[in-house]
XYZ file of C-alpha atoms in Angstrom:
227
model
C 0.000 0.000 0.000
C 2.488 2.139 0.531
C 4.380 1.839 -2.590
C 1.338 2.708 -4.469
C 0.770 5.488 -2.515
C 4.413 6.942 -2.875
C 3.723 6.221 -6.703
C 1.391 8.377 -7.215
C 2.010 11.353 -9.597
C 2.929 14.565 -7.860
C 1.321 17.248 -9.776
C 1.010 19.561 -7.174
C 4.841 19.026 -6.564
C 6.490 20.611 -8.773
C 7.744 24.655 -7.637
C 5.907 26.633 -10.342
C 2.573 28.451 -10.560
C 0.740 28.625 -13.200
C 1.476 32.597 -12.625
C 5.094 31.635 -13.103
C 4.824 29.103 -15.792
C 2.926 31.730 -17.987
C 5.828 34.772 -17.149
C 8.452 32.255 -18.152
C 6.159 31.282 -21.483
C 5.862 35.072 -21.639
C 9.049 35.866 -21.818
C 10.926 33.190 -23.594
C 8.421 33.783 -26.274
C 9.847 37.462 -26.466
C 13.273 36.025 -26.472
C 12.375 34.127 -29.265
C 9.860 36.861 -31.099
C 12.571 39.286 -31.408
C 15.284 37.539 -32.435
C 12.744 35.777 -34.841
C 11.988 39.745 -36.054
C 15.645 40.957 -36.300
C 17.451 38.226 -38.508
C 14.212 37.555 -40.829
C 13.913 41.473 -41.064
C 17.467 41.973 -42.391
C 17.326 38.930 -44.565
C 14.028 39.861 -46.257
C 15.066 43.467 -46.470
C 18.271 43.009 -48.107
C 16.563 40.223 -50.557
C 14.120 42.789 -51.704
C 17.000 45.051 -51.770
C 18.717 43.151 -54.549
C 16.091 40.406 -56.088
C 12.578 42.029 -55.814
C 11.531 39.962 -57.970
C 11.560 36.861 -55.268
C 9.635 38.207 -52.738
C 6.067 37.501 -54.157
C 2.576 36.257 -52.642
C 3.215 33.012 -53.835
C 6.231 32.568 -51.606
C 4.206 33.786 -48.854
C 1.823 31.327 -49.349
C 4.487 28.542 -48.997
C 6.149 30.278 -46.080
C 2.318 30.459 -44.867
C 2.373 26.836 -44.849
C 5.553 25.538 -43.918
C 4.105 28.120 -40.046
C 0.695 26.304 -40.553
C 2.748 22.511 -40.493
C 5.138 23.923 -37.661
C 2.402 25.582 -35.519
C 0.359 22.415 -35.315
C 3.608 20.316 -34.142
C 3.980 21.570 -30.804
C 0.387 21.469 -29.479
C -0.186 18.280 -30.924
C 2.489 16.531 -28.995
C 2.416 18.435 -25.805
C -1.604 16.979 -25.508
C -0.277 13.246 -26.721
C 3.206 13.202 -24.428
C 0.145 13.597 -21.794
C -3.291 12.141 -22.673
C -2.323 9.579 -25.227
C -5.130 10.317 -27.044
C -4.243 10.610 -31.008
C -8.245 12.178 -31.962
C -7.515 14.830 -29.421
C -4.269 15.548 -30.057
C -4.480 15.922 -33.498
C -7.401 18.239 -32.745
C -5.674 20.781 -30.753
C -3.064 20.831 -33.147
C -5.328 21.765 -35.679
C -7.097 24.078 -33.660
C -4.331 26.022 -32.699
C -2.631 26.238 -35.824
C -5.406 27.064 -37.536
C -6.253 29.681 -35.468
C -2.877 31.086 -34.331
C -1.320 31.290 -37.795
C -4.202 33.011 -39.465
C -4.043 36.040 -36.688
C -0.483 36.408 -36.920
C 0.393 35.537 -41.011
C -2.573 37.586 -42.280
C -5.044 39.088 -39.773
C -2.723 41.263 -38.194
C -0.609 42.223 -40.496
C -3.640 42.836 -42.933
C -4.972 44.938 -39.601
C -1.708 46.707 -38.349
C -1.312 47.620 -42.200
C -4.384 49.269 -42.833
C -4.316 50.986 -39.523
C -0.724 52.797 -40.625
C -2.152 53.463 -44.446
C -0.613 50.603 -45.963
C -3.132 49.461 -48.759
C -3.677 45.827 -47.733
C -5.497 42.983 -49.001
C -6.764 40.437 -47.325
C -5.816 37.154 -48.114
C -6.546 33.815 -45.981
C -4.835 30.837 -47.344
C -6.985 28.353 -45.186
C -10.549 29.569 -46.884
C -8.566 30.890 -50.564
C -6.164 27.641 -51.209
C -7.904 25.306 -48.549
C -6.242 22.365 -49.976
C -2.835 22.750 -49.474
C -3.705 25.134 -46.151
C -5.436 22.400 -44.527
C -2.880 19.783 -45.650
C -0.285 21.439 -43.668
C -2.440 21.691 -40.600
C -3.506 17.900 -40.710
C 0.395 17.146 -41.464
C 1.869 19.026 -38.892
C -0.281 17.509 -35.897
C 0.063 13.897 -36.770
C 4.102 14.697 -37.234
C 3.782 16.198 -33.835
C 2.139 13.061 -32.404
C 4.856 10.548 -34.080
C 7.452 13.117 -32.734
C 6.012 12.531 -29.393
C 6.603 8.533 -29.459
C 9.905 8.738 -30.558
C 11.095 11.457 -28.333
C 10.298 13.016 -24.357
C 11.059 16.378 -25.791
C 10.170 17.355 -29.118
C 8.836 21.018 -28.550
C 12.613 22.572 -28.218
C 13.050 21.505 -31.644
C 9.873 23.328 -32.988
C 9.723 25.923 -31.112
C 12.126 28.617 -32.269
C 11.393 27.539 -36.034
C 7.680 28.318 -35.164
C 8.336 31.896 -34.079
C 11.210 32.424 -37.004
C 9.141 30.832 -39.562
C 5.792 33.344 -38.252
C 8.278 36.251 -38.333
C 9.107 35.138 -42.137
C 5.585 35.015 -43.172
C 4.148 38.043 -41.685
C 6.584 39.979 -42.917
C 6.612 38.634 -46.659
C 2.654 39.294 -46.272
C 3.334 42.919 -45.466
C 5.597 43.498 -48.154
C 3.411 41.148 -51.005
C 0.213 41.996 -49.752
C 0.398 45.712 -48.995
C 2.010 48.829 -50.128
C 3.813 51.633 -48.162
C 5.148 55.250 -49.148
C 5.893 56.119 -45.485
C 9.331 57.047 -44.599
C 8.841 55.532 -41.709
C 7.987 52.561 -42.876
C 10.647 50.136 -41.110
C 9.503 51.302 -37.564
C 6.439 50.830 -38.429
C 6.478 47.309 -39.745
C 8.543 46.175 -36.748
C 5.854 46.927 -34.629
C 3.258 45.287 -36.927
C 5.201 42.384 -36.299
C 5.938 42.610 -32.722
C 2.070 42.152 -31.967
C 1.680 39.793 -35.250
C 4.009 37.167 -34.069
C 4.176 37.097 -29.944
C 0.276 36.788 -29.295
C -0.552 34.820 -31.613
C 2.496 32.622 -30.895
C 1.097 32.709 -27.178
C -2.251 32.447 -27.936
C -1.393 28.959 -29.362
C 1.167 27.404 -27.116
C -0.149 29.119 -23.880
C -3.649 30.256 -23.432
C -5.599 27.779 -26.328
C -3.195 24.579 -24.048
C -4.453 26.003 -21.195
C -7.985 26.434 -21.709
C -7.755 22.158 -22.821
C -6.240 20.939 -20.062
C -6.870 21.692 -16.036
C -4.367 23.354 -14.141
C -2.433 20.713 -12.675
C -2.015 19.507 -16.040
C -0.998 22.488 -17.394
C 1.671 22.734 -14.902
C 3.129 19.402 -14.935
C 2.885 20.007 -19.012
C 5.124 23.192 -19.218
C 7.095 22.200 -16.110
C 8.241 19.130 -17.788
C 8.675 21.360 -21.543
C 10.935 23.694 -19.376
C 12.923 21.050 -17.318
């Protein structure tokens, strides 16, 4: 009896909050957001510097993608490392890629662009070029889930390419799907994707996990993500 009761998981063991778990989400995120921002913004700049030509909405479109396949990794096998449960899994990873990468490849930027008198268009790959959109999402979560059985740790691998990959694509929307006179321009844009990238980002790996699982699960999630 009292090896099963020492066997027991300890949920409510581990040291963090969820108040801490979230701050360190918070701010790794930001870690990751601007360094994300800074090496895709000098790459894409000095691209469309000297080959205009290759920055086009098409590429966006694949960039949009390759974020839609990433984004639904990470969910997908945080929910199986803990539930087992392939239907569910490969739900959340759908839900929050879905979700997530829409805001922060198009919504945003389409939003933060119009607000500054950029000229954008609108374009959402998941309702304009569903099958390829949706292929990605579907893709991504059941790679996350075989990720998941053949490693303890596979969000450290996808995470930074998810926030790199987001910076990528919401800036190639701004620049393909809008159209800017402003001097200030480059300010401007960082900010755009400041917000575009780091809620959304959160908004998928923090508060969409949080709202599936309970608290204690949560926790013991992100503890073990972060140990």
């Amino acid at each position: 009896m009292e090896e099963a009761v020492h066997s027991k998981p300890h949920s409510h063991s581990h040291p963090h909050s969820t108040k801490q778990i979230v701050k360190e989400e918070i701010s790794e995120h930001l870690k990751f957001t601007i360094i994300s921002i800074t090496i895709s913004f000098i790459g894409i700049l000095l691209i469309n510097k000297y080959q205009k030509s290759f920055l086009t909405q098409d590429l966006f479109k694949q960039i949009h993608y390759l974020h839609l396949l990433l984004a639904s990794i990470t969910p997908a096998s945080l929910y199986y490392l803990y539930k087992k449960d392939t239907v569910r899994a490969v739900g959340v990873g759908i839900l929050s890629s879905s979700i997530g990468c829409t805001i922060s490849d198009s919504v945003f930027p389409y939003l933060g662009g119009n607000l500054l008198d950029f000229k954008m268009i609108l374009h959402i790959c998941l309702l304009s070029e569903p099958q390829f959109a949706w292929t990605a999402v579907f893709a991504g979560a059941f790679i996350g889930i075989l990720l998941a059985r053949a490693f303890s740790k596979v969000t450290h691998i996808s995470h930074f390419a998810h926030t790199f990959v987001a910076s990528v694509s919401a800036l190639t929307y701004i620049i393909t799907f809008g159209q800017s006179n402003s001097p200030y321009s480059v300010f401007f844009i960082i900010i755009i994707l400041l917000f575009s990238v780091l809620i959304p980002c959160m908004l998928s790996d923090i508060v969409i996990p949080s709202l599936v699982f309970s608290e204690s699960s949560f926790n013991d999630i992100m503890c073990h993500e972060h140990d």
